[in-house]
Amino acid sequence: MSETCHPGIAYILQLYTEEQSRVDTALTRNVCHTSKENGMRGIELPYQLRSDWMVTSVLFLCFILVSYVLAHGKKHLEQQFKNFILSKERASLFDDTTASDVRYTLVLILQTCILSGFCVYDYFSDHDLILFRMVPHYLLLSIYIGYVGFFFIAKWFFYSFVNWIFFDKVRNIVWLQSYFNIVIGAGFLLFPFVLLIVYFDLSPQIAPYFIGLIIIIAKILLFYKCFSNFFNKLYGAFHLILYFCTLEILPDLVLWKGITLVNNILVLNF
């Protein structure tokens, strides 16, 4: 009897092993198929400026350009600062300024435009979520930087036209120099705040106050230069207020209204 039982048990064990192998294979195939077809989708991380290689590249380029200007154009910047403080009048904008100095000024103004565009981008990224869900981030950042640059160029032409009508050439040149110096100084002040915004997530409740403080300081300096250059007499106080409100306060309101209008157009088109 034992001779007939042992082969039967071995055969049963063999069948059991084969069946268990088929069951394991089927379970494995079913689990893999389920995980591919019905698995839980991961939560996408929100867009962040610090994780964008293009944003990092632009900021790094700004750092390189500023470092180059500070290394090679330090004397030019010091002279411009002295002229601003002492209200030195010159007969010509380029009488003691080389082509390299003009290039340094243009580079620093471009940096201010880029940093201002980042500030506008950060503000609307926290206050207009629909816009940032519908419009590509690269397009928004490029539009803001380009719009700020266009604003500075438009103010330059507007200043030149108005001052050409009411004031002499020397005062017009001194005013443009002062305006460009203040724009450059604002760019230097904005650089650390933009780094805090991009890489350290500066609170959206705090950032506007810092940016607003820089704007207020710039407006106070422009008001001082406007008074000392154009209306340094007591009877010119009314003209000073009218001139400053027309060429400084009103354009900023138009700038902000234009940005909101551009945002609405982008939402409608996308």
Short mmCIF file of C-alpha atoms in Angstrom, two decimals:
data_model
loop_
_atom_site.label_atom_id
_atom_site.label_comp_id
_atom_site.label_asym_id
_atom_site.label_seq_id
_atom_site.Cartn_x
_atom_site.Cartn_y
_atom_site.Cartn_z
CA MET A 1 0.00 0.00 0.00
CA SER A 2 2.84 2.36 0.72
CA GLU A 3 4.22 1.67 -2.78
CA THR A 4 1.01 3.06 -4.38
CA CYS A 5 0.50 6.02 -1.95
CA HIS A 6 3.90 7.70 -2.24
CA PRO A 7 3.65 8.36 -6.02
CA GLY A 8 0.11 9.69 -5.52
CA ILE A 9 1.19 12.18 -2.85
CA ALA A 10 4.11 13.33 -5.00
CA TYR A 11 1.80 13.85 -7.95
CA ILE A 12 -0.65 15.84 -5.81
CA LEU A 13 2.18 18.01 -4.49
CA GLN A 14 3.36 18.63 -8.05
CA LEU A 15 -0.15 19.66 -9.15
CA TYR A 16 -0.46 21.91 -6.09
CA THR A 17 2.82 23.62 -6.86
CA GLU A 18 1.87 24.21 -10.50
CA GLU A 19 -1.54 25.57 -9.51
CA GLN A 20 -0.02 27.84 -6.88
CA SER A 21 2.43 29.15 -9.48
CA ARG A 22 -0.42 29.94 -11.90
CA VAL A 23 -2.37 31.70 -9.14
CA ASP A 24 0.64 33.80 -8.16
CA THR A 25 1.26 34.75 -11.77
CA ALA A 26 -2.39 35.75 -12.26
CA LEU A 27 -2.39 37.81 -9.07
CA THR A 28 0.81 39.54 -10.06
CA ARG A 29 -0.55 40.34 -13.52
CA ASN A 30 -3.80 41.64 -12.02
CA VAL A 31 -2.02 43.88 -9.50
CA CYS A 32 0.25 45.36 -12.18
CA HIS A 33 -2.70 45.95 -14.50
CA THR A 34 -4.72 47.60 -11.73
CA SER A 35 -1.86 49.86 -10.67
CA LYS A 36 -1.37 51.06 -14.25
CA GLU A 37 -5.01 51.57 -15.10
CA ASN A 38 -6.67 52.54 -11.82
CA GLY A 39 -3.82 53.87 -9.69
CA MET A 40 -4.17 57.14 -7.80
CA ARG A 41 -2.84 60.12 -9.73
CA GLY A 42 -0.20 62.18 -7.98
CA ILE A 43 -0.84 65.79 -7.00
CA GLU A 44 0.96 68.21 -9.29
CA LEU A 45 3.19 70.72 -7.59
CA PRO A 46 2.31 74.38 -8.22
CA TYR A 47 4.52 76.41 -10.50
CA GLN A 48 7.36 78.05 -8.62
CA LEU A 49 9.79 80.63 -9.92
CA ARG A 50 12.79 79.09 -8.16
CA SER A 51 12.28 75.77 -9.96
CA ASP A 52 12.26 77.43 -13.40
CA TRP A 53 15.66 77.26 -15.09
CA MET A 54 14.88 80.25 -17.30
CA VAL A 55 14.10 82.48 -14.33
CA THR A 56 17.31 81.41 -12.63
CA SER A 57 19.26 82.07 -15.82
CA VAL A 58 17.82 85.59 -16.17
CA LEU A 59 18.58 86.48 -12.56
CA PHE A 60 22.06 85.06 -12.86
CA LEU A 61 22.58 87.13 -16.00
CA CYS A 62 21.45 90.24 -14.09
CA PHE A 63 23.95 89.42 -11.36
CA ILE A 64 26.76 89.05 -13.89
CA LEU A 65 25.88 92.32 -15.62
CA VAL A 66 25.68 94.26 -12.35
CA SER A 67 28.96 92.78 -11.19
CA TYR A 68 30.59 93.78 -14.47
CA VAL A 69 29.25 97.34 -14.22
CA LEU A 70 30.39 97.70 -10.61
CA ALA A 71 33.83 96.37 -11.51
CA HIS A 72 34.41 98.53 -14.61
CA GLY A 73 32.01 101.48 -14.26
CA LYS A 74 32.38 102.30 -10.59
CA LYS A 75 33.80 105.76 -11.29
CA HIS A 76 30.93 106.56 -13.63
CA LEU A 77 28.37 105.59 -10.98
CA GLU A 78 30.16 107.63 -8.33
CA GLN A 79 30.20 110.67 -10.61
CA GLN A 80 26.50 110.29 -11.36
CA PHE A 81 25.76 110.06 -7.65
CA LYS A 82 27.76 113.22 -6.94
CA ASN A 83 26.01 115.08 -9.73
CA PHE A 84 22.65 114.04 -8.32
CA ILE A 85 23.45 115.18 -4.79
CA LEU A 86 25.18 118.43 -5.77
CA SER A 87 22.69 119.27 -8.56
CA LYS A 88 25.56 119.90 -10.93
CA GLU A 89 24.46 121.33 -14.26
CA ARG A 90 26.29 120.43 -17.46
CA ALA A 91 26.02 121.81 -20.93
CA SER A 92 25.65 118.43 -22.59
CA LEU A 93 24.57 114.96 -21.58
CA PHE A 94 27.70 113.37 -23.07
CA ASP A 95 30.34 116.06 -22.56
CA ASP A 96 32.32 113.98 -20.06
CA THR A 97 30.61 110.63 -20.64
CA THR A 98 32.08 107.89 -22.80
CA ALA A 99 30.23 105.28 -24.85
CA SER A 100 31.07 102.69 -22.18
CA ASP A 101 29.43 104.83 -19.50
CA VAL A 102 26.27 105.10 -21.58
CA ARG A 103 26.33 101.35 -22.05
CA TYR A 104 26.61 100.83 -18.30
CA THR A 105 23.59 103.07 -17.77
CA LEU A 106 21.50 101.17 -20.32
CA VAL A 107 22.45 97.82 -18.76
CA LEU A 108 21.39 98.96 -15.30
CA ILE A 109 18.11 100.36 -16.63
CA LEU A 110 17.45 97.02 -18.34
CA GLN A 111 18.09 95.30 -15.04
CA THR A 112 15.52 97.55 -13.35
CA CYS A 113 12.95 96.65 -16.02
CA ILE A 114 13.55 92.93 -15.51
CA LEU A 115 13.32 93.15 -11.72
CA SER A 116 10.20 95.31 -11.91
CA GLY A 117 8.61 92.71 -14.19
CA PHE A 118 9.36 90.02 -11.60
CA CYS A 119 7.67 92.13 -8.91
CA VAL A 120 4.53 92.60 -11.02
CA TYR A 121 4.53 88.88 -11.83
CA ASP A 122 4.78 87.91 -8.17
CA TYR A 123 1.93 90.24 -7.18
CA PHE A 124 -0.54 88.90 -9.74
CA SER A 125 0.51 85.29 -9.08
CA ASP A 126 -0.99 85.72 -5.60
CA HIS A 127 -3.96 87.95 -6.49
CA ASP A 128 -5.16 86.68 -9.89
CA LEU A 129 -5.20 82.87 -9.81
CA ILE A 130 -7.45 82.51 -12.86
CA LEU A 131 -4.93 84.38 -14.99
CA PHE A 132 -2.08 82.09 -13.94
CA ARG A 133 -4.12 78.93 -14.55
CA MET A 134 -4.94 79.92 -18.12
CA VAL A 135 -1.94 81.87 -19.46
CA PRO A 136 1.58 80.38 -19.81
CA HIS A 137 3.99 81.66 -17.19
CA TYR A 138 6.75 82.46 -19.68
CA LEU A 139 4.38 84.65 -21.66
CA LEU A 140 3.19 86.54 -18.57
CA LEU A 141 6.69 87.24 -17.30
CA SER A 142 7.87 88.37 -20.75
CA ILE A 143 4.86 90.67 -21.17
CA TYR A 144 5.37 92.28 -17.75
CA ILE A 145 9.07 92.91 -18.36
CA GLY A 146 8.39 94.30 -21.84
CA TYR A 147 5.54 96.46 -20.58
CA VAL A 148 7.68 98.02 -17.84
CA GLY A 149 10.46 98.67 -20.35
CA PHE A 150 7.98 100.33 -22.71
CA PHE A 151 6.73 102.45 -19.80
CA PHE A 152 10.22 103.79 -19.05
CA ILE A 153 10.88 104.56 -22.71
CA ALA A 154 7.50 106.31 -23.05
CA LYS A 155 8.22 108.45 -19.99
CA TRP A 156 11.62 109.35 -21.44
CA PHE A 157 10.03 110.65 -24.65
CA PHE A 158 7.23 112.33 -22.72
CA TYR A 159 9.72 114.12 -20.44
CA SER A 160 11.81 115.23 -23.40
CA PHE A 161 8.80 116.62 -25.25
CA VAL A 162 7.26 118.50 -22.33
CA ASN A 163 10.55 119.88 -21.05
CA TRP A 164 11.56 120.91 -24.58
CA ILE A 165 8.46 123.10 -24.69
CA PHE A 166 8.68 124.73 -21.26
CA PHE A 167 12.36 124.62 -20.23
CA ASP A 168 15.80 125.08 -21.70
CA LYS A 169 18.03 122.30 -22.97
CA VAL A 170 20.39 122.21 -19.97
CA ARG A 171 17.60 121.71 -17.44
CA ASN A 172 16.04 119.05 -19.62
CA ILE A 173 19.33 117.13 -19.76
CA VAL A 174 19.89 117.41 -16.00
CA TRP A 175 16.37 116.18 -15.32
CA LEU A 176 16.78 113.14 -17.59
CA GLN A 177 20.06 112.30 -15.88
CA SER A 178 18.40 112.52 -12.48
CA TYR A 179 15.51 110.37 -13.66
CA PHE A 180 17.83 107.66 -15.00
CA ASN A 181 19.92 107.72 -11.81
CA ILE A 182 16.84 107.17 -9.67
CA VAL A 183 15.69 104.31 -11.93
CA ILE A 184 19.13 102.71 -11.58
CA GLY A 185 19.09 103.16 -7.80
CA ALA A 186 15.65 101.56 -7.62
CA GLY A 187 17.05 98.59 -9.53
CA PHE A 188 19.81 98.12 -6.97
CA LEU A 189 17.27 98.20 -4.13
CA LEU A 190 14.92 95.79 -5.91
CA PHE A 191 17.56 93.13 -6.54
CA PRO A 192 17.71 91.66 -2.98
CA PHE A 193 13.93 91.77 -2.65
CA VAL A 194 13.46 89.89 -5.92
CA LEU A 195 15.89 87.22 -4.69
CA LEU A 196 13.82 86.91 -1.51
CA ILE A 197 10.63 86.63 -3.56
CA VAL A 198 11.97 84.01 -5.97
CA TYR A 199 14.09 81.78 -3.74
CA PHE A 200 12.77 82.32 -0.20
CA ASP A 201 9.02 82.76 -0.82
CA LEU A 202 8.73 86.21 0.70
CA SER A 203 5.21 86.57 2.06
CA PRO A 204 2.77 88.16 -0.43
CA GLN A 205 1.44 90.24 2.45
CA ILE A 206 4.90 91.71 3.17
CA ALA A 207 6.42 92.04 -0.31
CA PRO A 208 4.11 94.86 -1.55
CA TYR A 209 5.09 97.01 1.41
CA PHE A 210 8.79 96.72 0.58
CA ILE A 211 8.16 97.46 -3.09
CA GLY A 212 5.90 100.36 -2.15
CA LEU A 213 8.60 101.78 0.14
CA ILE A 214 11.10 101.76 -2.73
CA ILE A 215 8.59 103.51 -5.01
CA ILE A 216 7.87 106.16 -2.37
CA ILE A 217 11.59 106.85 -1.88
CA ALA A 218 12.02 107.20 -5.65
CA LYS A 219 9.08 109.61 -5.90
CA ILE A 220 10.43 111.75 -3.05
CA LEU A 221 13.81 112.02 -4.77
CA LEU A 222 12.15 112.89 -8.08
CA PHE A 223 10.06 115.53 -6.34
CA TYR A 224 13.21 117.03 -4.83
CA LYS A 225 15.00 117.10 -8.20
CA CYS A 226 11.95 118.55 -9.89
CA PHE A 227 11.86 121.36 -7.33
CA SER A 228 15.59 122.11 -7.45
CA ASN A 229 15.83 121.94 -11.25
CA PHE A 230 12.61 123.54 -12.51
CA PHE A 231 10.68 125.27 -9.75
CA ASN A 232 13.19 126.52 -7.17
CA LYS A 233 11.20 129.71 -6.59
CA LEU A 234 8.35 130.09 -4.14
CA TYR A 235 5.87 131.24 -6.77
CA GLY A 236 6.46 128.02 -8.73
CA ALA A 237 4.90 125.76 -6.09
CA PHE A 238 1.61 125.43 -7.97
CA HIS A 239 3.38 124.63 -11.24
CA LEU A 240 5.55 122.10 -9.38
CA ILE A 241 2.53 120.19 -8.08
CA LEU A 242 0.84 120.30 -11.47
CA TYR A 243 3.98 119.15 -13.29
CA PHE A 244 4.73 116.36 -10.81
CA CYS A 245 1.19 115.00 -10.75
CA THR A 246 0.96 115.07 -14.53
CA LEU A 247 4.30 113.42 -15.28
CA GLU A 248 4.76 111.17 -12.25
CA ILE A 249 1.53 110.24 -10.48
CA LEU A 250 -0.79 110.00 -13.50
CA PRO A 251 1.55 107.80 -15.62
CA ASP A 252 1.85 105.30 -12.74
CA LEU A 253 -1.93 105.02 -12.53
CA VAL A 254 -2.07 104.52 -16.31
CA LEU A 255 0.64 101.86 -16.00
CA TRP A 256 -1.33 99.90 -13.40
CA LYS A 257 -4.59 100.25 -15.31
CA GLY A 258 -2.84 99.10 -18.47
CA ILE A 259 -1.47 95.99 -16.76
CA THR A 260 -4.92 94.98 -15.50
CA LEU A 261 -6.33 95.57 -18.99
CA VAL A 262 -3.64 93.36 -20.53
CA ASN A 263 -4.43 90.65 -17.97
CA ASN A 264 -8.12 90.73 -18.89
CA ILE A 265 -7.28 90.49 -22.59
CA LEU A 266 -5.00 87.50 -21.97
CA VAL A 267 -7.72 85.69 -19.97
CA LEU A 268 -10.26 86.25 -22.76
CA ASN A 269 -7.88 85.04 -25.47
CA PHE A 270 -6.73 81.89 -23.64
#
